[in-house]
XYZ file of C-alpha atoms in Angstrom:
245
model
C 0.000 0.000 0.000
C 1.337 3.406 -0.997
C 2.347 5.845 1.733
C 1.237 8.763 -0.441
C -2.225 10.064 0.397
C -4.779 9.337 -2.309
C -7.786 11.438 -3.312
C -10.584 10.830 -5.774
C -12.369 13.823 -7.281
C -15.500 13.197 -9.331
C -16.163 15.443 -12.307
C -12.483 16.392 -12.250
C -11.787 16.851 -15.943
C -12.660 20.570 -15.934
C -13.760 23.577 -13.902
C -13.833 23.428 -10.118
C -13.180 19.687 -10.058
C -10.002 20.073 -12.068
C -8.768 22.821 -9.735
C -9.542 20.671 -6.692
C -7.417 17.933 -8.247
C -4.688 20.469 -8.958
C -4.705 21.785 -5.402
C -4.667 18.369 -3.773
C -1.889 17.286 -6.115
C 0.152 20.317 -5.115
C -0.181 19.158 -1.501
C 1.355 15.824 -2.441
C -1.751 13.710 -2.932
C -2.024 11.138 -5.662
C -5.232 12.193 -7.398
C -7.769 10.065 -9.194
C -9.408 12.137 -11.913
C -12.953 10.822 -12.038
C -14.797 11.620 -15.267
C -17.063 9.786 -17.702
C -15.689 11.311 -20.914
C -12.575 9.337 -21.866
C -10.905 11.993 -23.986
C -11.494 14.855 -21.541
C -10.378 12.722 -18.621
C -7.111 11.733 -20.251
C -6.433 15.299 -21.363
C -6.914 16.460 -17.771
C -4.601 13.741 -16.471
C -1.912 14.734 -18.953
C -2.174 18.402 -17.945
C -1.994 17.551 -14.266
C 1.029 15.318 -14.756
C 2.739 18.060 -16.760
C 2.192 20.309 -13.739
C 3.852 17.760 -11.450
C 0.718 16.103 -10.053
C 0.678 12.342 -9.538
C -2.640 11.985 -11.368
C -4.380 8.907 -12.729
C -7.581 8.552 -14.677
C -10.669 6.921 -13.195
C -13.462 6.194 -15.688
C -16.519 7.166 -13.681
C -20.179 7.758 -14.440
C -21.773 8.472 -11.064
C -25.188 7.397 -12.370
C -24.003 3.858 -13.163
C -23.627 1.117 -10.545
C -21.273 -0.814 -12.828
C -19.062 2.212 -13.496
C -18.819 3.147 -9.839
C -17.985 -0.419 -8.806
C -15.249 -0.556 -11.445
C -13.887 2.784 -10.228
C -13.626 1.489 -6.665
C -11.800 -1.609 -7.920
C -9.374 0.595 -9.867
C -8.549 2.686 -6.794
C -8.157 -0.507 -4.761
C -5.620 -1.851 -7.235
C -3.831 1.497 -7.489
C -3.523 2.409 -3.814
C -5.407 0.047 -1.517
C -7.103 2.915 0.264
C -8.632 6.358 -0.205
C -7.763 9.312 2.022
C -10.131 11.874 0.506
C -13.273 11.635 -1.609
C -14.560 14.837 -3.197
C -18.031 14.420 -4.670
C -17.879 17.277 -7.154
C -19.794 15.900 -10.158
C -23.125 17.658 -10.609
C -25.552 18.995 -13.181
C -27.968 21.917 -13.159
C -30.687 20.585 -15.426
C -32.354 22.483 -18.229
C -32.829 26.191 -17.591
C -35.124 28.781 -19.112
C -33.573 32.175 -19.952
C -32.300 33.880 -16.804
C -31.404 30.549 -15.154
C -35.074 29.983 -14.309
C -36.485 26.599 -13.363
C -40.209 26.969 -12.694
C -41.329 24.235 -10.279
C -44.930 24.513 -11.512
C -43.931 23.371 -14.999
C -41.037 21.064 -14.082
C -40.605 18.009 -16.264
C -40.428 15.035 -13.904
C -37.966 13.186 -16.113
C -35.645 16.189 -15.847
C -36.101 16.265 -12.062
C -35.143 12.588 -11.906
C -32.126 13.164 -14.137
C -30.715 15.926 -11.926
C -31.512 13.998 -8.763
C -29.752 10.912 -10.124
C -26.466 12.799 -10.493
C -26.587 15.326 -7.665
C -27.875 13.079 -4.892
C -28.066 9.413 -5.835
C -24.690 9.655 -7.553
C -23.102 10.962 -4.367
C -24.637 8.160 -2.303
C -23.600 5.579 -4.882
C -19.987 6.762 -5.043
C -19.625 7.315 -1.301
C -20.904 3.866 -0.389
C -18.724 2.180 -3.008
C -15.626 4.004 -1.747
C -16.281 3.486 1.969
C -14.250 0.259 2.260
C -11.280 2.153 0.804
C -11.851 5.201 3.013
C -11.945 2.973 6.087
C -8.405 1.834 5.242
C -7.101 5.416 5.640
C -5.901 6.947 8.890
C -7.897 10.176 8.541
C -10.483 9.826 5.763
C -12.334 12.896 4.535
C -15.451 13.216 2.378
C -16.438 16.535 0.805
C -19.748 17.063 -0.978
C -19.958 20.038 -3.329
C -23.181 21.832 -2.478
C -24.394 25.380 -3.146
C -25.702 28.319 -1.165
C -28.986 27.926 -3.090
C -29.507 24.799 -0.976
C -30.074 26.929 2.118
C -33.754 26.700 3.041
C -33.207 29.511 5.536
C -31.990 31.872 2.837
C -34.446 30.655 0.197
C -37.394 31.357 2.496
C -36.192 34.807 3.620
C -37.477 37.571 1.319
C -34.709 39.874 2.532
C -31.922 37.568 1.311
C -30.845 37.704 -2.330
C -30.674 34.088 -3.473
C -30.718 34.544 -7.240
C -33.257 33.194 -9.727
C -35.905 30.568 -9.103
C -34.248 27.152 -9.427
C -37.037 24.684 -8.787
C -35.019 21.593 -9.765
C -31.350 22.246 -9.047
C -31.683 23.989 -5.657
C -33.814 21.245 -4.023
C -31.341 18.563 -5.115
C -28.603 20.407 -3.255
C -30.855 20.752 -0.182
C -31.371 16.992 -0.382
C -27.606 16.496 -0.690
C -27.101 18.574 2.456
C -29.626 16.431 4.326
C -27.860 13.280 3.170
C -24.519 14.725 4.308
C -25.906 15.243 7.806
C -27.126 11.646 7.969
C -23.700 10.348 6.986
C -22.114 12.596 9.615
C -24.441 11.146 12.235
C -23.484 7.639 11.152
C -19.762 8.448 11.270
C -19.946 10.215 14.656
C -17.189 8.945 16.913
C -15.118 7.634 13.994
C -12.179 9.112 12.110
C -14.310 9.879 9.012
C -15.264 13.537 8.578
C -17.864 14.543 5.981
C -18.972 18.070 5.103
C -20.884 19.999 2.454
C -19.165 23.024 0.930
C -20.231 25.834 -1.379
C -17.660 27.117 -3.895
C -19.599 30.320 -4.585
C -20.640 31.613 -7.982
C -17.749 30.500 -10.174
C -17.212 31.348 -13.837
C -17.218 27.906 -15.522
C -19.203 26.301 -18.300
C -21.623 25.160 -15.568
C -22.641 28.810 -15.062
C -22.189 29.908 -18.651
C -18.900 31.479 -17.480
C -20.857 33.995 -15.404
C -19.699 34.694 -11.881
C -17.175 36.739 -9.913
C -15.047 33.812 -8.723
C -12.395 31.815 -10.542
C -12.324 28.002 -10.495
C -9.227 28.197 -8.295
C -11.106 30.333 -5.767
C -14.073 27.997 -5.870
C -11.885 24.976 -5.258
C -10.208 26.376 -2.140
C -12.923 25.482 0.379
C -13.176 21.914 -0.930
C -9.407 21.471 -0.693
C -9.427 22.815 2.852
C -12.132 20.403 3.992
C -10.584 17.455 2.142
C -7.444 17.983 4.228
C -8.964 18.773 7.634
C -6.917 17.798 10.663
C -8.250 15.183 13.050
C -10.911 16.647 15.307
C -12.188 18.966 12.580
C -15.869 19.628 11.926
C -18.221 17.077 10.443
C -21.779 17.523 9.224
C -21.302 21.207 8.460
C -22.337 23.379 5.501
C -19.766 26.056 4.752
C -18.341 28.516 2.262
C -15.163 30.608 2.369
C -16.900 33.207 4.521
C -18.044 30.657 7.104
C -21.053 28.551 7.980
C -24.148 28.716 5.757
C -27.509 28.314 7.516
C -29.450 25.201 6.638
């Protein structure tokens, strides 16, 4: 078993996920670049290696049981354990102009599609990787959430929460709730799990609109993927601090 710490980042071929992989690699982690697109994944791995990161590709479709099982087997063969899992892969779903998702006209197939990636995919990957995480001395799990998941902010007319997102925002609220349940399960163990918000980052996910760079967005995920023992678990945070549920 390698002495080098090993991380797996889902959706790591571009954007925030790629910068999380870059940052963890710079800290000396071997980084599994999880992505479903073969060409984009291998291009990302090549770029990371050129930058000095010990990166390896992990074919991974978070919506597929078979793919996730194969990914866990690959990490097992590569390292025998997993020190950090960053569940970054996510989709927004179809948007009307202005980033609007009207819940009163939501297509249920689209709701299921977003839920499958943003919530069920996280559960699927986390559970498959748990045997590997349990082999690490200080395992960390980070779930990429969003401030739009905050029910407190969404229900407060005095808080600016952006456009109506009747599909995407509830999936992130659900992800937060799932994160809390995992934290309850892991209480008293060495596994820490938290939900983090990268802020509004200019990537293709947002149509390259937003005041933050991918590097800035990645910082909070990197910090929580490398928490010291005794750090928080079951929290929902951004760079500025705790976000209300």
